[in-house]
Amino acid sequence: MMAIKRDPKRRPAHPGAILREDVLPALRLMQTECAHRLGVSRLTVSDLLHEKRGVSPDMALRLGRMLGNGPGIWLRMQQALDLWDLENTKARDYAAIERIAA
């Protein structure tokens, strides 16, 4: 499998955006049916799709089972986004941390 190279200066896509823009339209799945299949409220799905909520381990398991691609991909997408946001919005907080020389 070929790794996809992403521009590190560009913010990774939110997993909810991937669901909203690519996955649900391709499956012709509406929010209400998606919520029902996942066993969560429509508001939970709406918040995820509108990027108001991240993908938790619980949601990653649910998405992975529903879509058949496992939870790892959803957790990795969320982790990449979370790390990018921290590194790009709170860089000063981390810059002061000195590395311990071994």
PDB file of C-alpha atoms in Angstrom:
ATOM      1  CA  MET A   1       0.000   0.000   0.000  1.00  0.00           C
ATOM      2  CA  MET A   2       1.314   3.415  -0.942  1.00  0.00           C
ATOM      3  CA  ALA A   3       1.423   6.067   1.779  1.00  0.00           C
ATOM      4  CA  ILE A   4      -0.272   9.328   0.904  1.00  0.00           C
ATOM      5  CA  LYS A   5       1.958  12.355   1.409  1.00  0.00           C
ATOM      6  CA  ARG A   6       0.195  15.327   2.926  1.00  0.00           C
ATOM      7  CA  ASP A   7       1.453  18.889   3.052  1.00  0.00           C
ATOM      8  CA  PRO A   8       2.410  19.339   6.743  1.00  0.00           C
ATOM      9  CA  LYS A   9       1.492  23.041   6.528  1.00  0.00           C
ATOM     10  CA  ARG A  10      -2.088  22.185   5.602  1.00  0.00           C
ATOM     11  CA  ARG A  11      -4.542  21.289   8.348  1.00  0.00           C
ATOM     12  CA  PRO A  12      -5.706  17.660   8.067  1.00  0.00           C
ATOM     13  CA  ALA A  13      -9.350  17.113   7.211  1.00  0.00           C
ATOM     14  CA  HIS A  14     -11.696  16.599  10.134  1.00  0.00           C
ATOM     15  CA  PRO A  15     -13.072  13.039  10.156  1.00  0.00           C
ATOM     16  CA  GLY A  16     -16.575  14.541  10.183  1.00  0.00           C
ATOM     17  CA  ALA A  17     -15.800  16.380   6.946  1.00  0.00           C
ATOM     18  CA  ILE A  18     -14.713  13.092   5.347  1.00  0.00           C
ATOM     19  CA  LEU A  19     -17.996  11.536   6.424  1.00  0.00           C
ATOM     20  CA  ARG A  20     -20.040  14.553   5.284  1.00  0.00           C
ATOM     21  CA  GLU A  21     -18.338  15.131   1.946  1.00  0.00           C
ATOM     22  CA  ASP A  22     -17.317  11.643   0.828  1.00  0.00           C
ATOM     23  CA  VAL A  23     -18.621   8.678   2.811  1.00  0.00           C
ATOM     24  CA  LEU A  24     -22.294   9.415   3.470  1.00  0.00           C
ATOM     25  CA  PRO A  25     -23.031  10.765  -0.042  1.00  0.00           C
ATOM     26  CA  ALA A  26     -21.332   7.744  -1.631  1.00  0.00           C
ATOM     27  CA  LEU A  27     -23.508   5.449   0.494  1.00  0.00           C
ATOM     28  CA  ARG A  28     -26.590   7.651  -0.011  1.00  0.00           C
ATOM     29  CA  LEU A  29     -26.954   7.673   3.760  1.00  0.00           C
ATOM     30  CA  MET A  30     -28.758  10.496   5.540  1.00  0.00           C
ATOM     31  CA  GLN A  31     -27.852  11.706   9.051  1.00  0.00           C
ATOM     32  CA  THR A  32     -30.898  10.113  10.662  1.00  0.00           C
ATOM     33  CA  GLU A  33     -30.239   6.678   9.203  1.00  0.00           C
ATOM     34  CA  CYS A  34     -26.544   6.976  10.007  1.00  0.00           C
ATOM     35  CA  ALA A  35     -27.363   7.809  13.628  1.00  0.00           C
ATOM     36  CA  HIS A  36     -29.758   4.875  13.822  1.00  0.00           C
ATOM     37  CA  ARG A  37     -27.174   2.459  12.401  1.00  0.00           C
ATOM     38  CA  LEU A  38     -24.500   3.765  14.770  1.00  0.00           C
ATOM     39  CA  GLY A  39     -26.812   3.592  17.789  1.00  0.00           C
ATOM     40  CA  VAL A  40     -26.340   7.273  18.659  1.00  0.00           C
ATOM     41  CA  SER A  41     -28.516  10.375  18.535  1.00  0.00           C
ATOM     42  CA  ARG A  42     -28.958  12.421  15.396  1.00  0.00           C
ATOM     43  CA  LEU A  43     -27.437  15.367  17.290  1.00  0.00           C
ATOM     44  CA  THR A  44     -24.272  13.343  17.917  1.00  0.00           C
ATOM     45  CA  VAL A  45     -23.924  12.623  14.193  1.00  0.00           C
ATOM     46  CA  SER A  46     -24.779  16.225  13.293  1.00  0.00           C
ATOM     47  CA  ASP A  47     -22.125  17.568  15.686  1.00  0.00           C
ATOM     48  CA  LEU A  48     -19.544  15.228  14.166  1.00  0.00           C
ATOM     49  CA  LEU A  49     -20.466  16.117  10.575  1.00  0.00           C
ATOM     50  CA  HIS A  50     -20.358  19.846  11.380  1.00  0.00           C
ATOM     51  CA  GLU A  51     -16.978  19.416  13.090  1.00  0.00           C
ATOM     52  CA  LYS A  52     -18.276  20.449  16.512  1.00  0.00           C
ATOM     53  CA  ARG A  53     -17.190  17.109  17.968  1.00  0.00           C
ATOM     54  CA  GLY A  54     -14.211  14.868  17.385  1.00  0.00           C
ATOM     55  CA  VAL A  55     -14.128  11.124  16.873  1.00  0.00           C
ATOM     56  CA  SER A  56     -13.863   9.375  20.230  1.00  0.00           C
ATOM     57  CA  PRO A  57     -12.675   5.769  20.576  1.00  0.00           C
ATOM     58  CA  ASP A  58     -16.335   4.781  21.009  1.00  0.00           C
ATOM     59  CA  MET A  59     -17.370   6.548  17.815  1.00  0.00           C
ATOM     60  CA  ALA A  60     -14.347   5.134  15.973  1.00  0.00           C
ATOM     61  CA  LEU A  61     -15.496   1.619  16.901  1.00  0.00           C
ATOM     62  CA  ARG A  62     -19.018   2.390  15.759  1.00  0.00           C
ATOM     63  CA  LEU A  63     -17.887   3.907  12.451  1.00  0.00           C
ATOM     64  CA  GLY A  64     -15.393   1.128  11.841  1.00  0.00           C
ATOM     65  CA  ARG A  65     -18.032  -1.542  12.342  1.00  0.00           C
ATOM     66  CA  MET A  66     -20.654   0.232  10.251  1.00  0.00           C
ATOM     67  CA  LEU A  67     -18.277   0.961   7.377  1.00  0.00           C
ATOM     68  CA  GLY A  68     -16.181  -2.182   7.660  1.00  0.00           C
ATOM     69  CA  ASN A  69     -12.857  -0.343   7.778  1.00  0.00           C
ATOM     70  CA  GLY A  70     -12.091  -0.704  11.488  1.00  0.00           C
ATOM     71  CA  PRO A  71     -11.673   1.952  14.174  1.00  0.00           C
ATOM     72  CA  GLY A  72      -7.986   2.668  13.561  1.00  0.00           C
ATOM     73  CA  ILE A  73      -8.419   4.842  10.492  1.00  0.00           C
ATOM     74  CA  TRP A  74     -10.898   7.099  12.301  1.00  0.00           C
ATOM     75  CA  LEU A  75      -8.680   7.390  15.368  1.00  0.00           C
ATOM     76  CA  ARG A  76      -5.614   8.174  13.234  1.00  0.00           C
ATOM     77  CA  MET A  77      -7.492  10.899  11.346  1.00  0.00           C
ATOM     78  CA  GLN A  78      -8.618  12.468  14.624  1.00  0.00           C
ATOM     79  CA  GLN A  79      -5.155  12.155  16.152  1.00  0.00           C
ATOM     80  CA  ALA A  80      -3.502  13.806  13.132  1.00  0.00           C
ATOM     81  CA  LEU A  81      -5.972  16.693  13.360  1.00  0.00           C
ATOM     82  CA  ASP A  82      -5.582  17.095  17.134  1.00  0.00           C
ATOM     83  CA  LEU A  83      -1.780  17.105  16.942  1.00  0.00           C
ATOM     84  CA  TRP A  84      -1.752  19.554  14.021  1.00  0.00           C
ATOM     85  CA  ASP A  85      -4.090  21.906  15.883  1.00  0.00           C
ATOM     86  CA  LEU A  86      -1.925  21.823  19.024  1.00  0.00           C
ATOM     87  CA  GLU A  87       1.340  22.250  17.146  1.00  0.00           C
ATOM     88  CA  ASN A  88      -0.035  25.151  15.139  1.00  0.00           C
ATOM     89  CA  THR A  89      -2.062  27.007  17.744  1.00  0.00           C
ATOM     90  CA  LYS A  90      -0.104  26.424  20.939  1.00  0.00           C
ATOM     91  CA  ALA A  91       3.433  26.209  19.572  1.00  0.00           C
ATOM     92  CA  ARG A  92       4.719  28.706  22.146  1.00  0.00           C
ATOM     93  CA  ASP A  93       3.499  26.508  25.004  1.00  0.00           C
ATOM     94  CA  TYR A  94       5.640  23.630  23.747  1.00  0.00           C
ATOM     95  CA  ALA A  95       8.656  25.632  22.554  1.00  0.00           C
ATOM     96  CA  ALA A  96       9.763  26.270  26.125  1.00  0.00           C
ATOM     97  CA  ILE A  97      10.042  22.541  26.881  1.00  0.00           C
ATOM     98  CA  GLU A  98      13.681  21.514  26.768  1.00  0.00           C
ATOM     99  CA  ARG A  99      14.745  18.082  25.658  1.00  0.00           C
ATOM    100  CA  ILE A 100      16.559  15.966  28.215  1.00  0.00           C
ATOM    101  CA  ALA A 101      19.946  14.938  26.906  1.00  0.00           C
ATOM    102  CA  ALA A 102      20.583  11.258  27.492  1.00  0.00           C
TER     103      ALA A 102
END
